[in-house]
Amino acid sequence: MDQSRKQNAGGLSRRRFMGSTAGGALVVALAASGLPGRARAAEPLKVAGIYTVPVEQQWVSRIHKAATAAEARGDVEYVFSENVSNTDYARVMREYAEQGYQLIIGEVFAVEQEAREVAAEYPDIAFLMGSSFKHDDALGNFAVFDNYIQDASYLSGIIAGSMTETANIGMVGGFPIPEVNRLMHAFMAGAREMNPDITFQVSFIGSWFDPPKAKETAYAMIENGADMLYAERFGVSDAAQEKGVLAIGNVIDTQADYPDTVVASAIWHFEPTLDKAIAEVQAGMFKAADYGVYSFMREGGCSLAPLGTFEGKVPQAALDLVEERRAQILAGDFTVEINDEEPKSS
């Protein structure tokens, strides 16, 4: 297994992991008893991450950050594989399962069927996977998640709508799948709160990690009048910086790298999602479920990054609306629409 950051600490076989010894029987008995996980988790939970892109990539970086934080707390023992091809994904899943990892996390958007087939082979191992589809109660050890950060994306759209002077916003995404589409729609809805006449240029580059292609796509949008860009992919903010236009970040805050370019960012916090799964596994209560809700703002799963270098530069009317909507979202009085349909240019 190609693992550039850590070597597998295990080497346990699935048979040995499940245990035919008295110790193994005790673990099974405690799980069945429903005792609190901390009472029976003498050792950190063994967690493995499987990623099809580098851990520096925006989306995966948030999963990786949460896992390393859990490891720093002593809750888990964490290893991972990055740049795993779609054709190798099922094999890597099996290898980690055979080595005794108790919770396997990752993203299976391109390998849904194969990943679920592997999970069915290891019913005593918990799988928590980024997916465009819902969980299946018949596959009780396979839970799904996605970055439902539409709340923060909507708020970032309000700021974008107040800052564009041409009322022309360019949006560059990876693929038109639900987890991208819903964020773009939320952003667009927020922007229209400030100016209902804003037009949008929407394009997808067909890759999760191709900064040069994203940059070229952004260049074309700027040439076509966009003075604000939605940077769903790496490379977009580079184009904005070079051409002297503004950008809104997604999933991570890159303002430190683009202090005069990135106005605001919708941040994904994966910690609530992962911590819930860790607790469920430790308690012997993990089951098929949709963990997407833990990305909602009211669950602490997303936020709007601080304005930082743009403090004092965003119109007060936009800031007032952001605070009003944020309070309403947290109180449950305002719901950002979840629209998974592919967004189109105006």
Tab-separated table of C-alpha atoms in Angstrom:
chain	number	residue	atom	x	y	z
A	1	MET	CA	0.000	0.000	0.000
A	2	ASP	CA	1.373	3.394	-0.984
A	3	GLN	CA	1.316	5.548	2.099
A	4	SER	CA	3.532	8.598	1.955
A	5	ARG	CA	2.860	10.009	5.419
A	6	LYS	CA	2.725	7.060	7.802
A	7	GLN	CA	3.320	3.383	7.767
A	8	ASN	CA	0.592	1.027	8.876
A	9	ALA	CA	0.979	0.295	12.542
A	10	GLY	CA	-1.092	-2.844	12.359
A	11	GLY	CA	-0.523	-6.000	10.399
A	12	LEU	CA	-3.358	-7.727	12.198
A	13	SER	CA	-5.463	-10.114	10.217
A	14	ARG	CA	-9.232	-9.771	10.300
A	15	ARG	CA	-9.469	-13.093	12.131
A	16	ARG	CA	-7.076	-11.914	14.824
A	17	PHE	CA	-8.775	-8.505	15.006
A	18	MET	CA	-12.182	-9.989	15.708
A	19	GLY	CA	-10.574	-12.305	18.185
A	20	SER	CA	-11.194	-15.901	19.059
A	21	THR	CA	-9.358	-15.372	22.358
A	22	ALA	CA	-10.922	-14.471	25.654
A	23	GLY	CA	-9.845	-10.861	25.116
A	24	GLY	CA	-11.664	-10.790	21.809
A	25	ALA	CA	-14.759	-12.270	23.393
A	26	LEU	CA	-14.644	-9.601	26.080
A	27	VAL	CA	-14.581	-6.818	23.482
A	28	VAL	CA	-17.601	-8.325	21.732
A	29	ALA	CA	-19.434	-8.697	25.026
A	30	LEU	CA	-18.789	-5.111	26.038
A	31	ALA	CA	-19.957	-3.853	22.656
A	32	ALA	CA	-23.147	-5.848	23.000
A	33	SER	CA	-23.714	-4.461	26.491
A	34	GLY	CA	-23.918	-0.889	25.209
A	35	LEU	CA	-21.430	0.357	27.802
A	36	PRO	CA	-20.017	3.843	27.151
A	37	GLY	CA	-17.194	3.717	24.650
A	38	ARG	CA	-14.646	5.383	26.925
A	39	ALA	CA	-15.164	2.660	29.496
A	40	ARG	CA	-14.136	-0.034	27.100
A	41	ALA	CA	-11.773	1.797	24.758
A	42	ALA	CA	-8.498	1.104	26.570
A	43	GLU	CA	-6.577	1.812	23.369
A	44	PRO	CA	-7.089	4.573	20.800
A	45	LEU	CA	-9.488	3.689	18.020
A	46	LYS	CA	-7.665	2.550	14.887
A	47	VAL	CA	-8.712	4.858	12.052
A	48	ALA	CA	-7.576	4.727	8.412
A	49	GLY	CA	-8.187	7.372	5.762
A	50	ILE	CA	-8.277	6.626	2.030
A	51	TYR	CA	-8.119	9.617	-0.301
A	52	THR	CA	-8.034	9.844	-4.095
A	53	VAL	CA	-6.233	13.199	-4.016
A	54	PRO	CA	-3.402	14.736	-1.962
A	55	VAL	CA	-4.304	15.603	1.625
A	56	GLU	CA	-3.509	19.231	0.742
A	57	GLN	CA	-6.572	19.329	-1.537
A	58	GLN	CA	-9.283	21.521	0.000
A	59	TRP	CA	-12.017	18.978	0.690
A	60	VAL	CA	-9.804	16.140	1.873
A	61	SER	CA	-7.650	18.494	3.941
A	62	ARG	CA	-10.618	19.089	6.243
A	63	ILE	CA	-11.079	15.362	6.880
A	64	HIS	CA	-7.361	14.973	7.443
A	65	LYS	CA	-7.280	17.942	9.831
A	66	ALA	CA	-10.085	16.496	11.957
A	67	ALA	CA	-8.423	13.073	12.065
A	68	THR	CA	-5.049	14.468	13.094
A	69	ALA	CA	-6.763	16.528	15.798
A	70	ALA	CA	-8.455	13.393	17.137
A	71	GLU	CA	-5.080	11.657	17.117
A	72	ALA	CA	-3.466	14.549	18.997
A	73	ARG	CA	-6.148	14.168	21.682
A	74	GLY	CA	-5.284	10.502	21.990
A	75	ASP	CA	-8.702	9.343	20.783
A	76	VAL	CA	-7.466	7.577	17.661
A	77	GLU	CA	-4.461	6.049	15.981
A	78	TYR	CA	-4.604	7.469	12.470
A	79	VAL	CA	-2.973	6.385	9.234
A	80	PHE	CA	-3.873	7.268	5.679
A	81	SER	CA	-3.234	6.722	1.998
A	82	GLU	CA	-3.463	9.597	-0.480
A	83	ASN	CA	-3.552	9.710	-4.283
A	84	VAL	CA	-5.303	6.325	-4.380
A	85	SER	CA	-6.650	5.678	-7.871
A	86	ASN	CA	-10.278	4.714	-8.329
A	87	THR	CA	-9.204	1.315	-9.609
A	88	ASP	CA	-7.183	0.687	-6.433
A	89	TYR	CA	-9.676	2.041	-3.948
A	90	ALA	CA	-11.433	-1.241	-3.123
A	91	ARG	CA	-8.101	-3.021	-2.716
A	92	VAL	CA	-6.844	-0.419	-0.248
A	93	MET	CA	-10.102	-0.661	1.692
A	94	ARG	CA	-9.633	-4.406	2.022
A	95	GLU	CA	-6.016	-4.025	3.120
A	96	TYR	CA	-6.923	-1.686	5.941
A	97	ALA	CA	-9.831	-3.904	6.936
A	98	GLU	CA	-7.566	-6.949	7.052
A	99	GLN	CA	-5.088	-5.037	9.216
A	100	GLY	CA	-7.685	-4.450	11.892
A	101	TYR	CA	-8.631	-0.825	11.429
A	102	GLN	CA	-11.908	-0.235	13.221
A	103	LEU	CA	-13.064	2.906	11.376
A	104	ILE	CA	-12.246	3.571	7.734
A	105	ILE	CA	-12.965	7.015	6.306
A	106	GLY	CA	-12.625	8.446	2.816
A	107	GLU	CA	-14.516	9.557	-0.293
A	108	VAL	CA	-16.145	7.119	-2.694
A	109	PHE	CA	-17.891	9.405	-5.190
A	110	ALA	CA	-16.423	7.535	-8.157
A	111	VAL	CA	-16.438	4.042	-6.606
A	112	GLU	CA	-19.780	3.830	-4.823
A	113	GLN	CA	-20.701	0.260	-5.743
A	114	GLU	CA	-17.260	-1.222	-5.182
A	115	ALA	CA	-16.867	0.490	-1.812
A	116	ARG	CA	-20.204	-0.787	-0.561
A	117	GLU	CA	-19.361	-4.299	-1.709
A	118	VAL	CA	-16.150	-4.200	0.321
A	119	ALA	CA	-17.995	-2.898	3.374
A	120	ALA	CA	-20.410	-5.815	3.112
A	121	GLU	CA	-17.460	-8.194	3.386
A	122	TYR	CA	-16.422	-6.681	6.743
A	123	PRO	CA	-19.643	-6.159	8.736
A	124	ASP	CA	-17.751	-5.618	12.003
A	125	ILE	CA	-15.752	-2.659	10.688
A	126	ALA	CA	-17.237	0.848	10.487
A	127	PHE	CA	-17.010	2.726	7.196
A	128	LEU	CA	-17.718	6.472	7.025
A	129	MET	CA	-17.493	7.648	3.444
A	130	GLY	CA	-18.081	10.839	1.504
A	131	SER	CA	-20.829	9.954	-0.935
A	132	SER	CA	-23.389	11.476	-3.273
A	133	PHE	CA	-25.859	8.779	-2.261
A	134	LYS	CA	-27.671	7.965	0.957
A	135	HIS	CA	-27.007	5.160	3.388
A	136	ASP	CA	-28.648	1.765	3.039
A	137	ASP	CA	-30.078	0.298	6.237
A	138	ALA	CA	-29.352	-3.166	4.850
A	139	LEU	CA	-25.629	-2.294	4.946
A	140	GLY	CA	-25.489	-1.414	8.601
A	141	ASN	CA	-21.768	-0.621	8.870
A	142	PHE	CA	-21.622	1.896	5.998
A	143	ALA	CA	-22.468	5.510	6.875
A	144	VAL	CA	-22.223	8.442	4.478
A	145	PHE	CA	-21.414	12.145	4.747
A	146	ASP	CA	-21.004	15.155	2.530
A	147	ASN	CA	-20.031	18.754	3.097
A	148	TYR	CA	-23.411	20.357	3.581
A	149	ILE	CA	-21.930	23.818	4.140
A	150	GLN	CA	-24.643	25.624	2.212
A	151	ASP	CA	-25.240	27.880	5.234
A	152	ALA	CA	-21.731	29.356	5.108
A	153	SER	CA	-21.756	29.420	1.295
A	154	TYR	CA	-24.943	31.474	1.362
A	155	LEU	CA	-23.372	34.003	3.743
A	156	SER	CA	-20.266	34.266	1.570
A	157	GLY	CA	-22.543	34.955	-1.375
A	158	ILE	CA	-24.039	37.952	0.413
A	159	ILE	CA	-20.566	39.414	0.766
A	160	ALA	CA	-19.717	38.667	-2.865
A	161	GLY	CA	-22.903	40.306	-4.055
A	162	SER	CA	-22.048	43.459	-2.167
A	163	MET	CA	-18.493	43.647	-3.532
A	164	THR	CA	-18.941	43.070	-7.256
A	165	GLU	CA	-19.065	46.256	-9.312
A	166	THR	CA	-19.834	44.644	-12.670
A	167	ALA	CA	-22.592	42.402	-11.238
A	168	ASN	CA	-20.828	39.567	-13.053
A	169	ILE	CA	-19.502	36.653	-10.986
A	170	GLY	CA	-17.491	33.719	-12.323
A	171	MET	CA	-17.821	30.298	-10.682
A	172	VAL	CA	-15.333	27.480	-11.306
A	173	GLY	CA	-16.099	24.012	-9.955
A	174	GLY	CA	-14.626	20.535	-10.203
A	175	PHE	CA	-17.569	18.341	-11.194
A	176	PRO	CA	-21.314	19.117	-11.189
A	177	ILE	CA	-22.123	16.648	-8.400
A	178	PRO	CA	-24.502	17.384	-5.500
A	179	GLU	CA	-21.842	18.388	-2.979
A	180	VAL	CA	-20.575	21.070	-5.375
A	181	ASN	CA	-23.910	22.072	-6.869
A	182	ARG	CA	-25.600	22.810	-3.559
A	183	LEU	CA	-22.804	25.138	-2.482
A	184	MET	CA	-22.871	27.037	-5.757
A	185	HIS	CA	-26.644	27.472	-5.578
A	186	ALA	CA	-26.432	28.699	-1.982
A	187	PHE	CA	-23.694	31.150	-2.912
A	188	MET	CA	-25.746	32.439	-5.844
A	189	ALA	CA	-28.819	32.876	-3.630
A	190	GLY	CA	-26.777	34.901	-1.148
A	191	ALA	CA	-25.357	37.131	-3.874
A	192	ARG	CA	-28.838	37.799	-5.250
A	193	GLU	CA	-29.900	38.997	-1.797
A	194	MET	CA	-27.687	42.033	-2.424
A	195	ASN	CA	-28.378	42.383	-6.138
A	196	PRO	CA	-31.066	40.302	-7.862
A	197	ASP	CA	-29.691	41.297	-11.273
A	198	ILE	CA	-26.259	39.671	-10.810
A	199	THR	CA	-25.264	37.316	-13.637
A	200	PHE	CA	-23.159	34.195	-13.175
A	201	GLN	CA	-20.682	32.386	-15.402
A	202	VAL	CA	-20.551	28.727	-14.334
A	203	SER	CA	-17.999	26.175	-15.506
A	204	PHE	CA	-16.693	22.788	-14.340
A	205	ILE	CA	-13.160	21.650	-15.130
A	206	GLY	CA	-13.704	17.874	-14.824
A	207	SER	CA	-11.076	17.403	-12.125
A	208	TRP	CA	-10.717	17.705	-8.372
A	209	PHE	CA	-7.133	18.868	-8.596
A	210	ASP	CA	-5.997	20.686	-11.720
A	211	PRO	CA	-4.980	24.223	-10.702
A	212	PRO	CA	-3.688	25.187	-14.179
A	213	LYS	CA	-7.003	24.289	-15.814
A	214	ALA	CA	-9.001	26.077	-13.113
A	215	LYS	CA	-6.800	29.119	-13.578
A	216	GLU	CA	-7.285	29.206	-17.344
A	217	THR	CA	-11.048	28.849	-16.912
A	218	ALA	CA	-11.042	31.767	-14.475
A	219	TYR	CA	-9.006	33.878	-16.894
A	220	ALA	CA	-11.720	33.422	-19.521
A	221	MET	CA	-14.420	34.515	-17.079
A	222	ILE	CA	-12.482	37.635	-16.163
A	223	GLU	CA	-12.081	38.446	-19.866
A	224	ASN	CA	-15.861	38.074	-20.099
A	225	GLY	CA	-16.477	40.706	-17.430
A	226	ALA	CA	-16.327	38.915	-14.075
A	227	ASP	CA	-14.811	40.998	-11.283
A	228	MET	CA	-15.586	38.438	-8.564
A	229	LEU	CA	-14.765	34.708	-8.660
A	230	TYR	CA	-16.093	31.783	-6.641
A	231	ALA	CA	-13.003	29.639	-6.061
A	232	GLU	CA	-14.362	26.142	-5.609
A	233	ARG	CA	-11.062	24.785	-6.986
A	234	PHE	CA	-7.408	25.613	-6.453
A	235	GLY	CA	-6.061	27.871	-9.204
A	236	VAL	CA	-9.010	30.255	-9.348
A	237	SER	CA	-7.652	32.640	-6.719
A	238	ASP	CA	-4.317	32.711	-8.551
A	239	ALA	CA	-6.079	34.021	-11.636
A	240	ALA	CA	-7.999	36.564	-9.570
A	241	GLN	CA	-4.834	37.785	-7.905
A	242	GLU	CA	-2.971	38.165	-11.188
A	243	LYS	CA	-5.841	40.020	-12.855
A	244	GLY	CA	-6.684	42.241	-9.893
A	245	VAL	CA	-10.196	40.952	-9.213
A	246	LEU	CA	-11.701	39.501	-6.031
A	247	ALA	CA	-12.451	35.938	-4.992
A	248	ILE	CA	-14.495	33.988	-2.451
A	249	GLY	CA	-12.960	30.843	-0.995
A	250	ASN	CA	-14.572	27.474	-0.389
A	251	VAL	CA	-14.004	24.827	2.312
A	252	ILE	CA	-10.703	26.338	3.537
A	253	ASP	CA	-9.506	29.872	4.247
A	254	THR	CA	-6.750	30.901	1.816
A	255	GLN	CA	-6.739	34.618	2.586
A	256	ALA	CA	-3.247	34.408	4.079
A	257	ASP	CA	-2.015	33.373	0.622
A	258	TYR	CA	-4.133	35.964	-1.197
A	259	PRO	CA	-4.494	38.874	1.256
A	260	ASP	CA	-5.665	41.364	-1.354
A	261	THR	CA	-7.848	38.930	-3.260
A	262	VAL	CA	-9.845	36.505	-1.077
A	263	VAL	CA	-12.563	38.523	0.647
A	264	ALA	CA	-14.273	35.716	2.560
A	265	SER	CA	-14.505	31.935	2.649
A	266	ALA	CA	-17.096	29.333	3.601
A	267	ILE	CA	-15.235	26.955	5.916
A	268	TRP	CA	-16.027	23.271	6.426
A	269	HIS	CA	-15.364	21.821	9.860
A	270	PHE	CA	-15.283	18.019	9.682
A	271	GLU	CA	-14.654	17.610	13.399
A	272	PRO	CA	-18.347	17.249	14.418
A	273	THR	CA	-18.823	14.541	11.773
A	274	LEU	CA	-15.753	12.527	12.690
A	275	ASP	CA	-16.146	12.940	16.441
A	276	LYS	CA	-19.700	11.623	16.233
A	277	ALA	CA	-18.502	8.553	14.315
A	278	ILE	CA	-15.652	7.927	16.765
A	279	ALA	CA	-18.067	8.077	19.703
A	280	GLU	CA	-20.501	5.728	17.991
A	281	VAL	CA	-17.825	3.148	17.205
A	282	GLN	CA	-16.408	3.324	20.727
A	283	ALA	CA	-19.884	2.834	22.172
A	284	GLY	CA	-20.609	-0.105	19.878
A	285	MET	CA	-23.475	1.902	18.369
A	286	PHE	CA	-22.196	2.722	14.864
A	287	LYS	CA	-24.790	2.104	12.154
A	288	ALA	CA	-25.788	3.135	8.649
A	289	ALA	CA	-26.733	6.806	8.782
A	290	ASP	CA	-26.429	10.096	6.950
A	291	TYR	CA	-23.832	12.185	8.780
A	292	GLY	CA	-24.381	15.148	6.466
A	293	VAL	CA	-26.288	17.059	9.142
A	294	TYR	CA	-23.084	17.487	11.168
A	295	SER	CA	-21.805	19.856	8.464
A	296	PHE	CA	-24.676	22.283	9.102
A	297	MET	CA	-23.829	25.565	10.790
A	298	ARG	CA	-26.019	24.852	13.806
A	299	GLU	CA	-23.963	21.692	14.429
A	300	GLY	CA	-20.670	23.581	14.216
A	301	GLY	CA	-19.890	21.992	10.865
A	302	CYS	CA	-19.315	25.197	8.912
A	303	SER	CA	-18.631	28.865	9.405
A	304	LEU	CA	-17.763	32.055	7.570
A	305	ALA	CA	-14.070	32.862	7.874
A	306	PRO	CA	-13.091	36.176	9.497
A	307	LEU	CA	-12.811	39.057	7.041
A	308	GLY	CA	-9.206	39.646	8.056
A	309	THR	CA	-7.543	41.940	5.534
A	310	PHE	CA	-10.971	42.965	4.218
A	311	GLU	CA	-12.186	44.194	7.589
A	312	GLY	CA	-13.749	47.599	7.020
A	313	LYS	CA	-13.925	47.103	3.247
A	314	VAL	CA	-17.223	45.216	2.997
A	315	PRO	CA	-20.389	47.373	2.881
A	316	GLN	CA	-22.120	47.583	6.267
A	317	ALA	CA	-25.459	46.601	4.739
A	318	ALA	CA	-23.955	43.253	3.722
A	319	LEU	CA	-22.396	42.701	7.144
A	320	ASP	CA	-25.704	43.466	8.845
A	321	LEU	CA	-27.535	40.984	6.628
A	322	VAL	CA	-24.859	38.332	7.231
A	323	GLU	CA	-25.251	38.683	10.990
A	324	GLU	CA	-29.045	38.673	10.756
A	325	ARG	CA	-29.090	35.522	8.626
A	326	ARG	CA	-26.423	33.799	10.724
A	327	ALA	CA	-28.504	34.309	13.859
A	328	GLN	CA	-31.633	33.078	12.096
A	329	ILE	CA	-29.830	29.978	10.805
A	330	LEU	CA	-28.511	29.097	14.255
A	331	ALA	CA	-31.952	29.643	15.777
A	332	GLY	CA	-33.622	27.508	13.117
A	333	ASP	CA	-35.640	30.452	11.832
A	334	PHE	CA	-34.014	30.552	8.383
A	335	THR	CA	-33.172	27.605	6.165
A	336	VAL	CA	-30.802	27.818	3.224
A	337	GLU	CA	-32.235	25.817	0.348
A	338	ILE	CA	-30.374	22.628	-0.571
A	339	ASN	CA	-30.436	22.436	-4.368
A	340	ASP	CA	-28.373	19.590	-5.807
A	341	GLU	CA	-29.217	20.312	-9.446
A	342	GLU	CA	-26.410	21.408	-11.746
A	343	PRO	CA	-26.179	25.223	-11.758
A	344	LYS	CA	-26.156	27.008	-15.091
A	345	SER	CA	-24.707	30.265	-16.331
A	346	SER	CA	-27.103	33.220	-16.431
